[in-house]
Short mmCIF file of C-alpha atoms and ligand atoms in Angstrom, two decimals:
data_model
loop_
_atom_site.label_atom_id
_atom_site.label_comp_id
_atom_site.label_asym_id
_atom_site.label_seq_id
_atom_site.Cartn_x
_atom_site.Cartn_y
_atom_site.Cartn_z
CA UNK A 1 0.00 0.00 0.00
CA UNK A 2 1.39 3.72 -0.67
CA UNK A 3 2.19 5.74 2.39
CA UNK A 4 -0.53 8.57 1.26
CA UNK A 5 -3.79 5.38 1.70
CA UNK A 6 -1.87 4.18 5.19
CA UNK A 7 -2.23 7.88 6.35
CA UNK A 8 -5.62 8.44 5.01
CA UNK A 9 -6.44 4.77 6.07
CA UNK A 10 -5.34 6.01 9.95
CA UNK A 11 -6.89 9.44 9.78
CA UNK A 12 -3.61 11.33 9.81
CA UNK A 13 -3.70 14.79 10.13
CA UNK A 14 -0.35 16.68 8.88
CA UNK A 15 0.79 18.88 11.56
CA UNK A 16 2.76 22.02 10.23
CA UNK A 17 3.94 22.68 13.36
CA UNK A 18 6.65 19.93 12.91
CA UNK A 19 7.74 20.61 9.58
CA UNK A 20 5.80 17.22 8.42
CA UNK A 21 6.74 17.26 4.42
CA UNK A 22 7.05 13.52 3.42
CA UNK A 23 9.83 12.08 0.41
CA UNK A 24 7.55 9.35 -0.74
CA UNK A 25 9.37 8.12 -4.10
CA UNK A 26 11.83 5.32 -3.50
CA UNK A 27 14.10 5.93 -6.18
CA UNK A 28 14.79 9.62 -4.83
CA UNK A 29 15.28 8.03 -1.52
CA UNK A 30 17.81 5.29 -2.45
CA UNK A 31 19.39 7.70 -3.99
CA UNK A 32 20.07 10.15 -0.92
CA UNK A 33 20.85 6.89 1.33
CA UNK A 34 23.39 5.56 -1.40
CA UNK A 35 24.94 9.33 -2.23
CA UNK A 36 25.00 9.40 1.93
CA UNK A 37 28.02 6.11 1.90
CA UNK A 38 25.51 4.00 4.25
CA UNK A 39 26.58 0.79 4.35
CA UNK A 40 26.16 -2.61 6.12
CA UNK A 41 28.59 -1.73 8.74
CA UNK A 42 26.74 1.39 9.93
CA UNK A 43 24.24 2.30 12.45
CA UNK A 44 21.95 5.42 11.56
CA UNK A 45 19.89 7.83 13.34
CA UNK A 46 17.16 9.39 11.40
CA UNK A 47 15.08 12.46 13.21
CA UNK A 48 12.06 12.53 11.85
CA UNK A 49 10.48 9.18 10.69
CA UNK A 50 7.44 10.51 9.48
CA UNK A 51 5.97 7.86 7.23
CA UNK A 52 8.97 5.84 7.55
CA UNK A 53 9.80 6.42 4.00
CA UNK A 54 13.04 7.33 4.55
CA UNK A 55 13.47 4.63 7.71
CA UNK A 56 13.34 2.28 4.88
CA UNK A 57 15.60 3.11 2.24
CA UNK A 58 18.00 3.50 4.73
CA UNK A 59 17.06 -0.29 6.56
CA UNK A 60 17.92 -1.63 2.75
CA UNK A 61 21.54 -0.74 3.12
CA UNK A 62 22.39 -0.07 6.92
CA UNK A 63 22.91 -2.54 9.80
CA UNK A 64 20.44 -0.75 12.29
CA UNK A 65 18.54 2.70 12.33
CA UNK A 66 16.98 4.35 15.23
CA UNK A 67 14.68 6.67 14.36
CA UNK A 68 13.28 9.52 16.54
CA UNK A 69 9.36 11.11 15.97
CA UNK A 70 7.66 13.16 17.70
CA UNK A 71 4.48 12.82 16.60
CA UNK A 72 2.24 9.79 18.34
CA UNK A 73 -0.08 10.10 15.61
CA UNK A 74 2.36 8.40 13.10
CA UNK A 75 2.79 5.08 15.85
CA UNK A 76 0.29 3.23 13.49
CA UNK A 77 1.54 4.75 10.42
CA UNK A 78 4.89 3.45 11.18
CA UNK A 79 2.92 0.13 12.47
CA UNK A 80 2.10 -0.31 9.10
CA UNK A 81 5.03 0.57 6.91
CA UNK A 82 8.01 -0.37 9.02
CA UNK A 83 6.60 -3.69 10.42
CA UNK A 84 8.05 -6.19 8.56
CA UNK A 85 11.88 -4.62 9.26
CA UNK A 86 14.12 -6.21 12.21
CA UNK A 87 16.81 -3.40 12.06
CA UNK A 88 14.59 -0.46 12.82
CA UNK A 89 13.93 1.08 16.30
CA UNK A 90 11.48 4.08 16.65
CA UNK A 91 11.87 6.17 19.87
CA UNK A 92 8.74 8.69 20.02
CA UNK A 93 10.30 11.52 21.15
CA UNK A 94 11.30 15.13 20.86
CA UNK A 95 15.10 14.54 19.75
CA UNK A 96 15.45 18.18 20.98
CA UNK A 97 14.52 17.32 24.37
CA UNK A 98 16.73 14.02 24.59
CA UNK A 99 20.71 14.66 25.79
CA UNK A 100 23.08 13.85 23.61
CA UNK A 101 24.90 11.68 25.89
CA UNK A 102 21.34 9.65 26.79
CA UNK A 103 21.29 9.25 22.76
CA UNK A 104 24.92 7.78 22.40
CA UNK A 105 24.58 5.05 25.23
CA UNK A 106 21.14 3.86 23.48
CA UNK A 107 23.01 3.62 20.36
CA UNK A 108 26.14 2.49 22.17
CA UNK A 109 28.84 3.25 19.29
CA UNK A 110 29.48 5.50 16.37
CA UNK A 111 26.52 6.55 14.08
CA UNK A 112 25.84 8.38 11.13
CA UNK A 113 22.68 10.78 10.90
CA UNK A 114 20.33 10.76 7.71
CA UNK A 115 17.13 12.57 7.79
CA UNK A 116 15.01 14.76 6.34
CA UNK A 117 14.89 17.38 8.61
CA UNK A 118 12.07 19.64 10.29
CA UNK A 119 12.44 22.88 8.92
CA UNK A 120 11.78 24.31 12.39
CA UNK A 121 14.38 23.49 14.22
CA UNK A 122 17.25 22.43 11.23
CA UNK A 123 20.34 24.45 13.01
CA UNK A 124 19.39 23.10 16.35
CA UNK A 125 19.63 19.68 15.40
CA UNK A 126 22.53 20.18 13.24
CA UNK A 127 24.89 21.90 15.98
CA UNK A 128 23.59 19.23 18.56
CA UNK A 129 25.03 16.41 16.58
CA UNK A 130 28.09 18.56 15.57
CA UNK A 131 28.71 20.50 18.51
CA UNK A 132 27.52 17.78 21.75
CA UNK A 133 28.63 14.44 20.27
CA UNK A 134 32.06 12.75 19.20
CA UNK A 135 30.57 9.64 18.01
CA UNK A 136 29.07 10.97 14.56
CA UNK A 137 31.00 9.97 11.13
CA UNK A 138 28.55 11.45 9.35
CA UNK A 139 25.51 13.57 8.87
CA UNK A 140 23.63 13.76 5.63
CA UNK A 141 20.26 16.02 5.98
CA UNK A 142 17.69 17.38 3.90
CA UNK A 143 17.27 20.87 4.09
CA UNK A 144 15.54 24.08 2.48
CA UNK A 145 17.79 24.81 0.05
CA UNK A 146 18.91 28.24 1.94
CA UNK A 147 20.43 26.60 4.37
CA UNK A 148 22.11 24.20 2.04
CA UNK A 149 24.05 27.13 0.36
CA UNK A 150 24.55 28.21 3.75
CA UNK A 151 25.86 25.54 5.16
CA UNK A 152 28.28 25.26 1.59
CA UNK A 153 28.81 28.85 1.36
CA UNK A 154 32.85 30.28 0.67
CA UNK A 155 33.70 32.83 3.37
CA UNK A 156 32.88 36.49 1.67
CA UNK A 157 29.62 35.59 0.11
CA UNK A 158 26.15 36.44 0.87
CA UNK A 159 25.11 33.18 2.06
CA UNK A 160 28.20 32.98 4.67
CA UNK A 161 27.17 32.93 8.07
CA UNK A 162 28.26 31.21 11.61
CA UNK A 163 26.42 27.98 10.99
CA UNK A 164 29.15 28.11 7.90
CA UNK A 165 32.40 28.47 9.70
CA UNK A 166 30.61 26.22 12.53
CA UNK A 167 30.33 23.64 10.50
CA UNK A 168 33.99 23.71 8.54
CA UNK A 169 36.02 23.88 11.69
CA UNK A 170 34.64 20.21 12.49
CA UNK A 171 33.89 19.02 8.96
CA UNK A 172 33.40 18.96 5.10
CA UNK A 173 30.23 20.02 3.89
CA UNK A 174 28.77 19.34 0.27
CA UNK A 175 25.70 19.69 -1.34
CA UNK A 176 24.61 16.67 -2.94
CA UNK A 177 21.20 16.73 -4.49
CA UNK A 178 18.33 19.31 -5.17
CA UNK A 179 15.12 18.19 -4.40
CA UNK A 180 12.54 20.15 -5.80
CA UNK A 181 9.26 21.01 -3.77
CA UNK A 182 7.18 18.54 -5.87
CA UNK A 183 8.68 15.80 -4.81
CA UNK A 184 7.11 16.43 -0.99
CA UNK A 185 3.89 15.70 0.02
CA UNK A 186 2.69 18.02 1.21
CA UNK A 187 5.00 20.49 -1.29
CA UNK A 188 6.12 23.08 0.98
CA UNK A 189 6.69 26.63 -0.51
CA UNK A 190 10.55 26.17 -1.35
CA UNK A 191 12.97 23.17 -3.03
CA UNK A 192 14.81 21.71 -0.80
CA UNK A 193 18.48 19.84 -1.22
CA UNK A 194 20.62 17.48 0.56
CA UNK A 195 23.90 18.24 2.34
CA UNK A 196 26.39 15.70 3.37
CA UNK A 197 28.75 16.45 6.23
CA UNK A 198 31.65 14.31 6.92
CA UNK A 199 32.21 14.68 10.01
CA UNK A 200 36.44 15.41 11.18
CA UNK A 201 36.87 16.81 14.76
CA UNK A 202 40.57 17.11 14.09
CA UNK A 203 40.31 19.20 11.36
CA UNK A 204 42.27 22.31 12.55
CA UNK A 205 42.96 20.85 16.35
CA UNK A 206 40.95 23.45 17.48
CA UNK A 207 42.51 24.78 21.43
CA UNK A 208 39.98 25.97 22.91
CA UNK A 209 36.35 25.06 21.21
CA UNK A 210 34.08 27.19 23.07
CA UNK A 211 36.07 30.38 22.70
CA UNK A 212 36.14 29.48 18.92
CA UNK A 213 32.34 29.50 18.76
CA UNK A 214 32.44 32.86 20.57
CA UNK A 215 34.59 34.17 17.98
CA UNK A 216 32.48 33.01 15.36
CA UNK A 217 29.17 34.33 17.00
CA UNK A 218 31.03 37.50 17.45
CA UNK A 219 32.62 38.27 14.15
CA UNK A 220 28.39 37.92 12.90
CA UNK A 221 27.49 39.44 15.91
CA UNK A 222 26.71 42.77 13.52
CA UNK A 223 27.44 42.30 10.04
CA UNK A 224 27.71 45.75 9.34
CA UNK A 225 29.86 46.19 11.89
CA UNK A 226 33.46 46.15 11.14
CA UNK A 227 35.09 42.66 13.29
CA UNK A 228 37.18 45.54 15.74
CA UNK A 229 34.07 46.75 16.85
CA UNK A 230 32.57 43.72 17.47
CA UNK A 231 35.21 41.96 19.35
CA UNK A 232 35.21 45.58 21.07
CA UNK A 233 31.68 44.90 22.22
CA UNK A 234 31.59 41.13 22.73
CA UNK A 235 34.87 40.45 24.43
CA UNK A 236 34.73 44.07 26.24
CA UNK A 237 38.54 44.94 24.84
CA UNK A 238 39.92 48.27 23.93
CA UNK A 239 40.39 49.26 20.51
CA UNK A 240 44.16 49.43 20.74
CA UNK A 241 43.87 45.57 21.68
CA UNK A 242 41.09 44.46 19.21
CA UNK A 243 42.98 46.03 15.75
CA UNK A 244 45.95 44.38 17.07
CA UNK A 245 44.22 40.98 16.93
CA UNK A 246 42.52 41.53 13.83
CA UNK A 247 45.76 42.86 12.34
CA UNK A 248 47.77 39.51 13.20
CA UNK A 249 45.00 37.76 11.92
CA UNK A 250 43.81 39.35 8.70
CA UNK A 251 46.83 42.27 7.92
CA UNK A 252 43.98 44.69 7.60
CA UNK A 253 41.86 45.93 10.75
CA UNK A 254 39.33 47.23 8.75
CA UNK A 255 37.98 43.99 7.93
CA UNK A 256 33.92 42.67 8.51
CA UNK A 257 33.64 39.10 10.32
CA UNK A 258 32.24 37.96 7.33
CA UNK A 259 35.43 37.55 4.82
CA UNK A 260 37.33 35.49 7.91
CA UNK A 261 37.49 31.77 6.46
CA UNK A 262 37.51 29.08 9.20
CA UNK A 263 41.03 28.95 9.58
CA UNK A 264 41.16 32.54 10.36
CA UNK A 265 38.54 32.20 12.94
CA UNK A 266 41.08 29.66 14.39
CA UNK A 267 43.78 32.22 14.56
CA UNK A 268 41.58 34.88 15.75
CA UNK A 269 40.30 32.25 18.51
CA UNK A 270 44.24 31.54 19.22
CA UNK A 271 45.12 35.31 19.13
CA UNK A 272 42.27 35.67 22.05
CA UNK A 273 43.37 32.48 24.05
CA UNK A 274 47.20 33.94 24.00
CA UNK A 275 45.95 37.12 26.08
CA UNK A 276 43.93 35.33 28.38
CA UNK A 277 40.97 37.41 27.56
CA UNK A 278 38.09 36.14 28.86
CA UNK A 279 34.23 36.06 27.22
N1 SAM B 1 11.66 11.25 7.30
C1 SAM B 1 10.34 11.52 6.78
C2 SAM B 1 10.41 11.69 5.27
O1 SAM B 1 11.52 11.92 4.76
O2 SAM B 1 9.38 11.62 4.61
C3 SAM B 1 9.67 12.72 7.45
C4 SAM B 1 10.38 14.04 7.29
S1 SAM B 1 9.46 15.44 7.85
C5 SAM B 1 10.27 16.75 6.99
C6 SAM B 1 10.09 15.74 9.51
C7 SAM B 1 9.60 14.77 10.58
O3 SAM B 1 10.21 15.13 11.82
C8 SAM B 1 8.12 14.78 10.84
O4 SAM B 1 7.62 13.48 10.86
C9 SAM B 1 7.98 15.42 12.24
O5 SAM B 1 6.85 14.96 12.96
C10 SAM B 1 9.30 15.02 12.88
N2 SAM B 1 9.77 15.91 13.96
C11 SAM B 1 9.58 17.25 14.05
N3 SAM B 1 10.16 17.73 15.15
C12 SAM B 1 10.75 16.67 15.77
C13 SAM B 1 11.49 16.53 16.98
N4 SAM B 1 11.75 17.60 17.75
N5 SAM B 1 11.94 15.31 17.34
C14 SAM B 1 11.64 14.22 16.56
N6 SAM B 1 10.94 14.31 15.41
C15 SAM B 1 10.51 15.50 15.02
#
C-alpha cells in the first residue's frame, strides 16, 4: 500500500507545526541513502520518521537505524510501513529534548545521521550532533535549500554565516542533491536539497572550542559592523587591543567578520586564548 492510503487509512492529520513534508518516491530516496556512503557496517539515526519512507531506504543498506518522531499520531503509520523490518527502532520523542549523551549510550557506538529534517528546528539539530557528540561519522540532511548554500557557502559571500564556519572547523560540507518542492507531500513553498557532512573533529585541532564559537558568533554578531568593533563589544577589549588581533589575523583591521574563512577564525580564537581574555 502507498504511504498517502496508510495515512488516510489512519486518519492522519499533517501537523505544520513539525515541519511534516514527506519524500515518498523510493528511487529519490535510495538515492540520498546511497549518495550518503551508508553501508552494512553502519548504524543510523534518522530524526524525523514521518511515514517511515526514509526509515526504509535506509534499513535496505544499513545494519540498524533508530529513528526519533515526535508525533504519536504516526505510531500506526509506522505500524504499518516499518513492520516487517528487524533493524529499525522508533523512539517517540522530541530529539530536541533528549541529551546527547542519553542518545549515544542507546546507540552504544558510532553513528551516522540521515534525515530529512524539520524545517523548524534544522540548526538546532545540526549543531547538537556537531557540537555535543564525538561519536558521529557522518551527517547527511535534507534541508531548504537556503540553508544548504549556507551551510556550503565560501567565506565572503552572501550566504556565509556562523552555521558556515561552525560547520567547517569540524567538517566537510557538500551539497549533494536538489530536491525540488514537488517531490514532498505536502509540497512546501521552497525546493529543498541534501547536504552531506563528513564529520572530522581534528580538522584544525581546534585549542579551545568554546572560545572558537564565541569568535564566530562574534565576528556575525553585527554584520555591518566592522570585526574591531565587534570583538570591542563582545569580548569588552579596547580598541588598541582588538585592531591588534585583527591585524595579526587578517593584515587589515578594517575587515567585517564575514570575509574570515575558518582557519582565520582559528587564529583569531588563538590570538584571544594567548591574552587570556576572557568572554
Ligand atoms: N523522514 C520523513 C520523510 O523523509 O518523509 C519525514 C520528514 S518530515 C520533513 C520531519 C519529521 O520530523 C516529521 O515526521 C515530524 O513529525 C518530525 N519531527 C519534528 N520535530 C521533531 C522533533 N523535535 N523530534 C523528533 N521528530 C521531530
Amino acid at each position: 500500500m502507498q504511504l498517502k492510503e496508510v495515512l488516510i487509512k489512519n486518519g492522519f492529520h499533517f501537523n505544520k507545526r513539525y515541519g511534516q513534508n514527506f519524500l515518498t518516491d523510493t528511487n529519490l530516496l535510495r538515492s540520498i541513502v546511497e549518495k550518503a556512503g551508508i553501508t552494512e557496517n553502519d548504524t543510523v539515526v534518522e530524526i524525523g520518521v514521518g511515514g517511515g519512507t526514509l526509515t526504509r531506504a535506509i534499513a535496505e543498506k544499513a545494519k540498524r537505524v533508530i529513528g526519533f518522531e515526535i508525533d504519536l499520531n504516526l505510531k500506526p503509520v509506522l505500524a504499518e510501513t516499518l513492520s516487517d523490518l528487524e533493524n529499525v527502532e522508533i523512539i517517540y520523542k522530541d530529539v530536541m529534548k533528549m541529551k546527547t549523551e542519553d542518545i549515544e549510550t542507546l546507540i552504544g557506538g558510532r553513528f551516522s545521521v540521515v534525515a530529512n529534517l524539520p524545517y523548524y528546528i534544522t540548526t538546532p539539530i545540526l549543531m547538537k550532533f556537531i557540537e555535543e557528540s564525538d561519536m558521529v561519522d557522518s551527517i547527511t540532511v535534507t534541508v531548504q535549500e537556503e540553508v544548504a548554500d549556507r551551510l556550503c557557502a565560501r567565506a565572503g559571500s552572501s550566504e556565509y554565516g556562523a552555521i558556515t564556519a561552525s560547520v567547517d572547523a569540524v567538517g566537510n560540507a557538500q551539497k549533494i542533491m536538489r530536491i525540488d518542492r514537488k517531490m514532498f507531500y505536502p509540497a512546501p513553498n521552497v525546493d529543498s536539497a541534501v547536504v552531506k557532512i563528513d564529520i572530522d573533529k581534528n580538522k584544525y585541532n581546534i585549542k579551545d572550542m568554546l572560545l572558537f564559537r564565541a569568535v564566530v558568533r562574534c565576528a556575525f554578531l553585527s554584520r555591518r559592523k566592522t570585526l574591531v568593533n565587534n570583538l570591542m563589544m563582545y569580548f569588552k577589549i579596547d580598541r588598541k587591543t582588538a585592531e591588534e588581533i585583527v591585524l595579526n589575523v587578517k593584515g587589515d583591521a578594517s575587515v567585517r567578520g564575514e570575509v574570515l574563512n575558518t582557519l582565520d577564525f582559528v587564529n583569531l580564537q588563538e590570538e584571544i586564548l594567548k591574552r587570556n581574555i576572557k568572554f
